[in-house]
Each structure stands twice: as C-alpha cells, then as structure tokens.
mmCIF file of C-alpha atoms in Angstrom:
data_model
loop_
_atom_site.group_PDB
_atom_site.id
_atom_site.type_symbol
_atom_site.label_atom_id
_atom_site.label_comp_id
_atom_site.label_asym_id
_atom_site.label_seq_id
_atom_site.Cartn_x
_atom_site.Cartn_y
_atom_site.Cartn_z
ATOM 1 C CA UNK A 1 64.478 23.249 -42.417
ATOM 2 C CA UNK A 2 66.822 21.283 -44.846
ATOM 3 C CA UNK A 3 68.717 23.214 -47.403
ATOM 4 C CA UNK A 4 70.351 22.028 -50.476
ATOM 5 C CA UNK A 5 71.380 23.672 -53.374
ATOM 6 C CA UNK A 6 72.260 21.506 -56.009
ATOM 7 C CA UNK A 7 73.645 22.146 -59.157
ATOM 8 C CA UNK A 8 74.101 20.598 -62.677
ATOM 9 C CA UNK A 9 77.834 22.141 -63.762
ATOM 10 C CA UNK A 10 78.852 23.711 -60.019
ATOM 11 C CA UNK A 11 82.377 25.175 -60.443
ATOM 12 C CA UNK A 12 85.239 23.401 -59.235
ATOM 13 C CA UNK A 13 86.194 24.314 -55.718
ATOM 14 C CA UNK A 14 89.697 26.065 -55.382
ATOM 15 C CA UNK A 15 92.807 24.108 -55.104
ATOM 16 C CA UNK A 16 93.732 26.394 -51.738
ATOM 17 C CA UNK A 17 90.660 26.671 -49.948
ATOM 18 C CA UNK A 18 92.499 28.965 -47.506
ATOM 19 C CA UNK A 19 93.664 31.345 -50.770
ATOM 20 C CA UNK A 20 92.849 34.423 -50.454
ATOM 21 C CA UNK A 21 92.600 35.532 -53.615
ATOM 22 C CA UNK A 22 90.871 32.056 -54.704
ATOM 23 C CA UNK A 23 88.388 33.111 -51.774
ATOM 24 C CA UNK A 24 87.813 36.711 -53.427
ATOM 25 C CA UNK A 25 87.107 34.820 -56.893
ATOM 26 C CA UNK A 26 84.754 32.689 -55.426
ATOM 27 C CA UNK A 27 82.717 35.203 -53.239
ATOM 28 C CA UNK A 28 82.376 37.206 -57.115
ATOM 29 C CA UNK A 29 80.792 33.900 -58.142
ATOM 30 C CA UNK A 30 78.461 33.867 -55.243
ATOM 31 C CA UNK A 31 77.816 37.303 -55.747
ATOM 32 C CA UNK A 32 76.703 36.966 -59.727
ATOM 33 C CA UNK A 33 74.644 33.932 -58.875
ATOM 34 C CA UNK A 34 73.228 34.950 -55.801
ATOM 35 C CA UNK A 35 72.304 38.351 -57.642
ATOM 36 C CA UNK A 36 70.397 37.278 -60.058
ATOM 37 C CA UNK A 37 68.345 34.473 -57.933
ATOM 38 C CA UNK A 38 67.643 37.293 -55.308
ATOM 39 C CA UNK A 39 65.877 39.712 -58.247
ATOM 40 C CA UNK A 40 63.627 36.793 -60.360
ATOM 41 C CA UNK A 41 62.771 34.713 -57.184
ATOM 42 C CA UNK A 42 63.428 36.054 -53.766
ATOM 43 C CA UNK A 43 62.474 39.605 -53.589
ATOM 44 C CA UNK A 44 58.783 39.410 -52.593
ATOM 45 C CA UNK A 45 58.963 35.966 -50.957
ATOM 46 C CA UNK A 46 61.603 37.612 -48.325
ATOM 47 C CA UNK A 47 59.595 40.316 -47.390
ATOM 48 C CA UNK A 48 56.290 38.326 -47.227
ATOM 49 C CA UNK A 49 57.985 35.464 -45.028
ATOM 50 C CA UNK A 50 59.897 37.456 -42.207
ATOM 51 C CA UNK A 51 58.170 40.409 -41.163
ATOM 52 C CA UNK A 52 58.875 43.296 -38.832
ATOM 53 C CA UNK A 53 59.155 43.141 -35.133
ATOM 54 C CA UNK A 54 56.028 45.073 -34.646
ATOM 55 C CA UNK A 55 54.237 48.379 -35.983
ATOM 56 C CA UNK A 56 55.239 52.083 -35.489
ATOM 57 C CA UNK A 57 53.108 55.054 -35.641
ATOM 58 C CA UNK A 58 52.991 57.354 -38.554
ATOM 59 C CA UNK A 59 51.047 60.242 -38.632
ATOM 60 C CA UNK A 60 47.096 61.052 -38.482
ATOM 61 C CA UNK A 61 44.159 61.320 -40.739
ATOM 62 C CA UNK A 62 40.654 61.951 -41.317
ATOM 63 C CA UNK A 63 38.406 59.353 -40.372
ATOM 64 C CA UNK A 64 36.790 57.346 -42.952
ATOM 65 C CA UNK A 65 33.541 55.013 -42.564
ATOM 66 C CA UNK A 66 34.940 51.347 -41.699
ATOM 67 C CA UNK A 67 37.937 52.599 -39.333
ATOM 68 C CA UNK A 68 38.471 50.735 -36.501
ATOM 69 C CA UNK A 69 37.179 52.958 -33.698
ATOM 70 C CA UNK A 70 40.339 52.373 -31.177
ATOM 71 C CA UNK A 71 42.590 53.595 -33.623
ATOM 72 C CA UNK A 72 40.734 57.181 -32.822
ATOM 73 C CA UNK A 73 43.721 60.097 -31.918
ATOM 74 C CA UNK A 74 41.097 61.588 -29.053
ATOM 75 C CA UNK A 75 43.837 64.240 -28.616
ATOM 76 C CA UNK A 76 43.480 65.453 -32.273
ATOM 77 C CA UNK A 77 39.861 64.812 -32.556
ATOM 78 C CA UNK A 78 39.021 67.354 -29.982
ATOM 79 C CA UNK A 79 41.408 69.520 -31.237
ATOM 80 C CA UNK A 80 39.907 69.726 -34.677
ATOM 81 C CA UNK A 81 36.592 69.182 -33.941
ATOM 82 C CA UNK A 82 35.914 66.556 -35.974
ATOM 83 C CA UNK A 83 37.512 62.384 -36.015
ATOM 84 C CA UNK A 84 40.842 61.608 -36.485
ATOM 85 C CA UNK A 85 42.547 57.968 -36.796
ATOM 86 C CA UNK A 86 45.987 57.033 -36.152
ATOM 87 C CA UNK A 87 47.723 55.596 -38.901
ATOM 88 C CA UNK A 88 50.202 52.683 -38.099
ATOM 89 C CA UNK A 89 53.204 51.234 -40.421
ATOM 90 C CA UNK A 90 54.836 47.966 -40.181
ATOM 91 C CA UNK A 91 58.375 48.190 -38.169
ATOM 92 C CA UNK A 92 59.941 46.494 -41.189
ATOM 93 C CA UNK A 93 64.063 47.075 -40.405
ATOM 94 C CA UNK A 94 65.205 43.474 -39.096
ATOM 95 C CA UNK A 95 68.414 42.269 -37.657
ATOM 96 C CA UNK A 96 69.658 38.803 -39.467
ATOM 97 C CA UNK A 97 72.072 37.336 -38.552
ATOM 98 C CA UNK A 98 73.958 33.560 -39.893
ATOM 99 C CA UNK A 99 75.180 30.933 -36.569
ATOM 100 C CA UNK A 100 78.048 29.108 -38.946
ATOM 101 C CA UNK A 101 79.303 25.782 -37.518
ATOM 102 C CA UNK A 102 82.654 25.891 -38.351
ATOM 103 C CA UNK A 103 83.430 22.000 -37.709
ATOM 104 C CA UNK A 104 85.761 20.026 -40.050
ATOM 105 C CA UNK A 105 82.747 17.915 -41.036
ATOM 106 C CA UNK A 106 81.142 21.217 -42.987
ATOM 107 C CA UNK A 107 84.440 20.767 -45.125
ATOM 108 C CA UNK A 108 82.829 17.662 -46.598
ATOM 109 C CA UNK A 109 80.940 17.028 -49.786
ATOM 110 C CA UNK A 110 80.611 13.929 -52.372
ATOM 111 C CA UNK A 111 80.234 16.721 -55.360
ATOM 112 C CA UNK A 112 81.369 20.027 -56.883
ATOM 113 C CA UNK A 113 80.264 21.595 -53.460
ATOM 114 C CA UNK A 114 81.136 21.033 -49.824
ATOM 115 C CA UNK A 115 78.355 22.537 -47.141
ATOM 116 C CA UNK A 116 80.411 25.443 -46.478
ATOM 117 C CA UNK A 117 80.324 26.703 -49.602
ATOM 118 C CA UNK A 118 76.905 26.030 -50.181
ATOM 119 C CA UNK A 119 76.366 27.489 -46.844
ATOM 120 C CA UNK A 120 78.262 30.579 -48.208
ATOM 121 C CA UNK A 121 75.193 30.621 -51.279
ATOM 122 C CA UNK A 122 73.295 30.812 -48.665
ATOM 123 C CA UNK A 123 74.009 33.549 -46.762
ATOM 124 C CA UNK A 124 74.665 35.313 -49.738
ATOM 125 C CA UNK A 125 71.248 34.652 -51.178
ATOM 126 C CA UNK A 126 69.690 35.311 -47.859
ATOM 127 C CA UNK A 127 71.777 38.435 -47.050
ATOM 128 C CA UNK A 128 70.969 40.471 -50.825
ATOM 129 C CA UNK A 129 67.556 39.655 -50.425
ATOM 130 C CA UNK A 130 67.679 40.826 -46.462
ATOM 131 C CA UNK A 131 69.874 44.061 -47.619
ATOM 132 C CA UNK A 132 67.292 45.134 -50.604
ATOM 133 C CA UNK A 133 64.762 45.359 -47.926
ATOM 134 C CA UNK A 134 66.878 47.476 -45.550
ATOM 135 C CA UNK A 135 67.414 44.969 -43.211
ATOM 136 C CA UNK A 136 70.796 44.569 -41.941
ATOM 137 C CA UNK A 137 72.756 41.507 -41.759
ATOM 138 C CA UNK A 138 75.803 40.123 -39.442
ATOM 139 C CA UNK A 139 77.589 36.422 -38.158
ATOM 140 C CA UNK A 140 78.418 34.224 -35.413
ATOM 141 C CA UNK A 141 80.589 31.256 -36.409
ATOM 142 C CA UNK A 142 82.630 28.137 -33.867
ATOM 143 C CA UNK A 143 83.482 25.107 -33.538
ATOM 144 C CA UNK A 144 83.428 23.993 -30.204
ATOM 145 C CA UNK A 145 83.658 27.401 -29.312
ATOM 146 C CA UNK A 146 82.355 30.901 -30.605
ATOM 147 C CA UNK A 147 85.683 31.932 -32.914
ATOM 148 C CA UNK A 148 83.820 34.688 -34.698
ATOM 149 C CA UNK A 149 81.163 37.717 -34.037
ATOM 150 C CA UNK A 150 80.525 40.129 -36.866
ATOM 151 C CA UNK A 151 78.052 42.732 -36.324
ATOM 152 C CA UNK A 152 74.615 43.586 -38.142
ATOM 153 C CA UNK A 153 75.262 45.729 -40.864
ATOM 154 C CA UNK A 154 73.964 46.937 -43.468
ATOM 155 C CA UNK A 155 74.975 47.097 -47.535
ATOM 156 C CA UNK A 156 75.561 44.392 -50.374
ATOM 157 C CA UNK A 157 79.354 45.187 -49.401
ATOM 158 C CA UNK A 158 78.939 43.636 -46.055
ATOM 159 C CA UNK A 159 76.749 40.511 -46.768
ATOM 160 C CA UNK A 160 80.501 40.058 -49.168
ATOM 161 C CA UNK A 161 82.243 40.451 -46.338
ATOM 162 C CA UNK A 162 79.870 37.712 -44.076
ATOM 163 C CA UNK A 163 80.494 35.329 -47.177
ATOM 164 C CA UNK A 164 83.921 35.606 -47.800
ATOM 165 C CA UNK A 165 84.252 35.008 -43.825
ATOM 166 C CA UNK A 166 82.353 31.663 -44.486
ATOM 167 C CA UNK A 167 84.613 30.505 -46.962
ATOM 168 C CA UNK A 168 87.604 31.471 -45.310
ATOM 169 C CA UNK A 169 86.625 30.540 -41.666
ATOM 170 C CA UNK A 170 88.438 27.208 -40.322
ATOM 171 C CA UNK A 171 87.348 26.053 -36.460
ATOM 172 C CA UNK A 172 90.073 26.223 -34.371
ATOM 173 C CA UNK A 173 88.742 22.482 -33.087
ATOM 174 C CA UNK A 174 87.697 19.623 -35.660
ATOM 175 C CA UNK A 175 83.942 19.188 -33.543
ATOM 176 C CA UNK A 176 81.416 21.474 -32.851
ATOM 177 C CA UNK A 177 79.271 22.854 -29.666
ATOM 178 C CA UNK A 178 76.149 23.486 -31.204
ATOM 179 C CA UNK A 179 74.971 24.527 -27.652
ATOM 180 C CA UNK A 180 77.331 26.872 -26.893
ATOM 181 C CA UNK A 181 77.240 28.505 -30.701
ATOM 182 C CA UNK A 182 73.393 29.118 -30.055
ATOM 183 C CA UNK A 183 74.073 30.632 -26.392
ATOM 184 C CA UNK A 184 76.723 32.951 -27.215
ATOM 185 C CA UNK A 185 74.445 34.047 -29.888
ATOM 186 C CA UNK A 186 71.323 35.027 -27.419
ATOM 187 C CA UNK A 187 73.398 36.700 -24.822
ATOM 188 C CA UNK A 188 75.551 39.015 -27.621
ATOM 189 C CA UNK A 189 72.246 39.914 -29.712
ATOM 190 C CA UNK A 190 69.993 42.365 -27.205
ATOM 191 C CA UNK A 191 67.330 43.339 -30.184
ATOM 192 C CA UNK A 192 65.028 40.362 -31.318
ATOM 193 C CA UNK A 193 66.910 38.713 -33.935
ATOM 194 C CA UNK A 194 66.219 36.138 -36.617
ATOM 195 C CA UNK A 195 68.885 33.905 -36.207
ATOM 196 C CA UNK A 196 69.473 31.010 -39.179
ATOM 197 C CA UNK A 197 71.684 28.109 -37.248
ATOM 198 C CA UNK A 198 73.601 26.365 -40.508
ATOM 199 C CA UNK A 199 75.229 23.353 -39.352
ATOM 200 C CA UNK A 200 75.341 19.361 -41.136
ATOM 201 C CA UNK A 201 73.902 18.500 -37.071
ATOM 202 C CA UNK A 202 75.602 15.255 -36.955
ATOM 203 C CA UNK A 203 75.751 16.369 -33.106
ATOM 204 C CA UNK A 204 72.856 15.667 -30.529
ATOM 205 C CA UNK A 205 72.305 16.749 -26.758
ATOM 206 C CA UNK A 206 71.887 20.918 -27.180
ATOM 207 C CA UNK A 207 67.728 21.056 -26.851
ATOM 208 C CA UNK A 208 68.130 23.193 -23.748
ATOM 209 C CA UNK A 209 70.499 25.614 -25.510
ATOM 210 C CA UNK A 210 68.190 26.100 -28.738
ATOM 211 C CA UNK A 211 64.899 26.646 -26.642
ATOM 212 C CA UNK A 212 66.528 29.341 -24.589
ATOM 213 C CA UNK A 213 67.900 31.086 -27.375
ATOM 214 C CA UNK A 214 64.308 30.602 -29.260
ATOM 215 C CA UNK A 215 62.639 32.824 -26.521
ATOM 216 C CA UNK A 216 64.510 35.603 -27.395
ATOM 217 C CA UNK A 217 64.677 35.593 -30.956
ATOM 218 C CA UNK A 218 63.267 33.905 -34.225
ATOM 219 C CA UNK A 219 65.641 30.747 -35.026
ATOM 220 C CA UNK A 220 65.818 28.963 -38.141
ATOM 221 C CA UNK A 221 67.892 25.840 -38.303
ATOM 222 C CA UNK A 222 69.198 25.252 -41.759
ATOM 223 C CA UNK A 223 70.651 21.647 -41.747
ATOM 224 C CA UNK A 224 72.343 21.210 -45.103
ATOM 225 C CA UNK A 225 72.910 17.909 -46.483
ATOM 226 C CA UNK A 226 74.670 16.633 -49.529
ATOM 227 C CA UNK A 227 72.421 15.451 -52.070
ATOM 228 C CA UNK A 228 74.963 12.518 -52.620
ATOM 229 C CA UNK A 229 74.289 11.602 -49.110
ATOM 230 C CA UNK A 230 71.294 10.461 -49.869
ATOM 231 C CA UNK A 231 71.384 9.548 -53.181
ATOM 232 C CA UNK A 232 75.150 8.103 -53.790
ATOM 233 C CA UNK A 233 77.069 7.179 -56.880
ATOM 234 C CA UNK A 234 76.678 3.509 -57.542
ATOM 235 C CA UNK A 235 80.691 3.176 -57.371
ATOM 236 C CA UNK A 236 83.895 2.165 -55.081
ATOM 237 C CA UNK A 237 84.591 5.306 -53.200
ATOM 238 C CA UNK A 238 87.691 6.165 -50.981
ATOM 239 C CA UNK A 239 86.397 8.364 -48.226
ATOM 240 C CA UNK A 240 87.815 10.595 -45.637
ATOM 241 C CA UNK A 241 86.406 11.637 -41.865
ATOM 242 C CA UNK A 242 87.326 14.929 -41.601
ATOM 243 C CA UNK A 243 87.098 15.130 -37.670
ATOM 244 C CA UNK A 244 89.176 11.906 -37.293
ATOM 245 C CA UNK A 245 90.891 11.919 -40.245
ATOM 246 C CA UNK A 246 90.073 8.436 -40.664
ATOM 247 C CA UNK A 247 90.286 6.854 -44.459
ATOM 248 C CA UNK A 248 87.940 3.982 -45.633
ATOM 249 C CA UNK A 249 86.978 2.425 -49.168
ATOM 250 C CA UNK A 250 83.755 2.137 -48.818
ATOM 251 C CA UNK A 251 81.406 0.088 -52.002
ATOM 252 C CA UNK A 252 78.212 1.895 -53.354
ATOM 253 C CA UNK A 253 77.626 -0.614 -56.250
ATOM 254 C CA UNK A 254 77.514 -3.837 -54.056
ATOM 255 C CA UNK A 255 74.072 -3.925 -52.857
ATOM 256 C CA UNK A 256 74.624 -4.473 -49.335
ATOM 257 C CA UNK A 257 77.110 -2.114 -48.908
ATOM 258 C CA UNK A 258 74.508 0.479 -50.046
ATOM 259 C CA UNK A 259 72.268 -0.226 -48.093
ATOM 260 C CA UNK A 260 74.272 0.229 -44.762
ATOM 261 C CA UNK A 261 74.810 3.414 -46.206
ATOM 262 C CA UNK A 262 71.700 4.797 -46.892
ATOM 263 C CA UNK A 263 70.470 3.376 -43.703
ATOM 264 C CA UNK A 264 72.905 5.226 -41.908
ATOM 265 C CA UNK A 265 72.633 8.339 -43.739
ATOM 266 C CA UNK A 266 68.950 8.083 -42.372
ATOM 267 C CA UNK A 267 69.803 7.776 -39.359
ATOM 268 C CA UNK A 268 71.694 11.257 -39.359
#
C-alpha cells in the first residue's frame, strides 16, 4: 500500500519542528482537516474494510422459515416447546495500532510536507475514523530500535495524543530496523491487532520479521512517498541526506540528470 496525500496550498511546516507549542498548532490543523475528511468520506468505507475479529452471541429468537438449522438453541427449543435460533453479532471493537519509523530519512520532503507529517494525517485520519466506530487506537515508533509504545485507547483525545507523538518523535539513531520495529510490535500486542507499518522503506532484508508478525495480526504497510519523488521540479536543486548529512546540487532540468533520478527513484 502506497500513501500520499498531496495537497495544492499545504501549510508551511513550523520553523521549530521540535516546538511544542508549534507541534500543538499543527496537531489542531490535523485535527480540522482530518475531521472533516473522516465524516464526508471515511465513515462507511472504515467499517466496511476492517471488520471484527469474529462474531459474539446475542440473545435468542423465534425461528423463522429460511434459518439456518445449526443456528437452532436445542436448550431453549425444548424448553419452550417450540424452535428457537441463536442470534449472532459481529465482534466489531478492534485494536489499531500505527508502527512509526522514526528514521531521519521520514524528516524529508521536496514540498510543503515531509512524510512525517503526512504520516501524522494519517494516523489522524485513520484514528477518528477507527475511534467513531469504537475501536481503540495506540503506537509503536523506532529507529533502529523500539523508542516508543503507547497503548490502545480509546477517544478523539487520544488519537491527538498518537499524532502529536508523531510530530514530535525524533529516533534516537539516524537509520531504522524495520525488523526489529515489526517484532517488538507482535510480542507487546497479545489480542489480534491490525497493525499499519508507515515507513519511506528505503531499507531491505526484514521479510522474516514481517511474516512472523503477519501470523499474529493483520499488517498493513503504508510506504509513503513524496509525490516530488517521482515527479520532480524541472530545476537546480541543493539537496540534503538526512542520515548522512551529506549535501549535493543535484540538476532536474538537464535531461540526463533527470533521468538518473527518476531511474533511481524507481528503483526505491
């Protein structure tokens, strides 16, 4: 699954990223936006996409012509004298929960939006459409190890909370263990979760990781790429690695040039 979120006027990201308060303001941007998505778009598309763990019992009834026979309450029946049916409701409460990579690369962006914060939309769209259905909502987040373990909760005041920890998260190292973010994830969650891994995944070699943690629970990984990274300005750039540091000039409008680029943006 590839997410991107683009934008035609995004706000301009705060000066301080690590602000606080510029933080706060942002997660109340999130929140508006988010809000009003969720309500015209989301709110039946959630709830048809990720369904309950199972089905519950609920009470019993008459039978009616058409019932499925094995759904028969003998117990009842013989009680009363006359058919009874069990009546069975989807389990619907589910456990979500967001695996952040917190790597400096996440940091990155061409335009008005680096992945993290569009990985903080969304959560935020994710978690008010998870919260409306009763469902309750919590986060993992590392770099090259797990830094961060919020639990499920529910309440529009805690998918805040998971967002503003997005924005305000920074790994402690500049890479990222992908492996070891989706491990720590199966052995901490004990109910079947459904677990959305949001990363860039510039980083191979963690197969054996992700299929372990996929027997246990439902996992979703969100890559999120840059729209610019695949479409780039036609211009000189000055760019910045932000796991090395390293600083190049790198030239979009020379036709050559490009083309490396968009070959190795492919190759991602």
């Amino acid at each position: 699954m590839m997410f991107r979120l683009p934008s035609p006027q995004p706000p301009a990201p705060p000066e301080e990223p690590e602000s606080l308060s510029a933080v706060l303001a942002e997660v109340r941007r999130i929140e508006v936006q988010s809000s009003r998505l969720v309500t015209d778009v989301l709110s039946g598309g959630y709830r048809s996409t990720f369904r309950g763990a199972g089905i519950e019992f609920a009470d019993v009834r008459e039978y009616s012509e058409g019932d499925d026979p094995r759904t028969v309450d003998w117990n009842v029946t013989a009680r009363a004298g006359r058919p009874f049916v069990k009546r069975f409701v989807e389990e619907r409460e589910l456990t979500v929960v967001f695996a952040l990579d917190l790597s400096a690369s996440m940091d990155a962006g061409f335009g008005g939006w680096s992945m993290r914060q569009v990985a903080a939309r969304f959560c935020a769209l994710l978690g008010l459409a998870a919260i409306a259905n009763n469902d309750r909502i919590g986060l993992i987040a590392g770099s090259d190890d797990v830094e961060r373990f919020v639990l499920p909760r529910k309440g529009a005041g805690h998918v805040l909370r998971v967002v503003r920890d997005v924005l305000l998260l920074r790994g402690k190292s500049t890479g990222t263990d992908l492996g070891e973010l989706a491990a720590q994830a199966s052995r901490s969650l004990r109910r079947r979760t459904v677990i959305f891994l949001l990363s860039d995944f510039l980083t191979l070699g963690h197969e054996a990781e992700f299929l372990v943690c996929g027997r246990r629970h439902d996992v979703v990984a969100v890559r999120i790429t840059p729209p610019e990274l695949l479409d780039p300005p036609a211009a000189m750039l000055r760019v910045v690695d932000p796991e090395t540091g390293r600083r190049q000039v790198v030239d979009l409008a020379a036709p050559r040039g490009r083309e490396m680029f968009l070959r190795r943006a492919a190759e991602l």
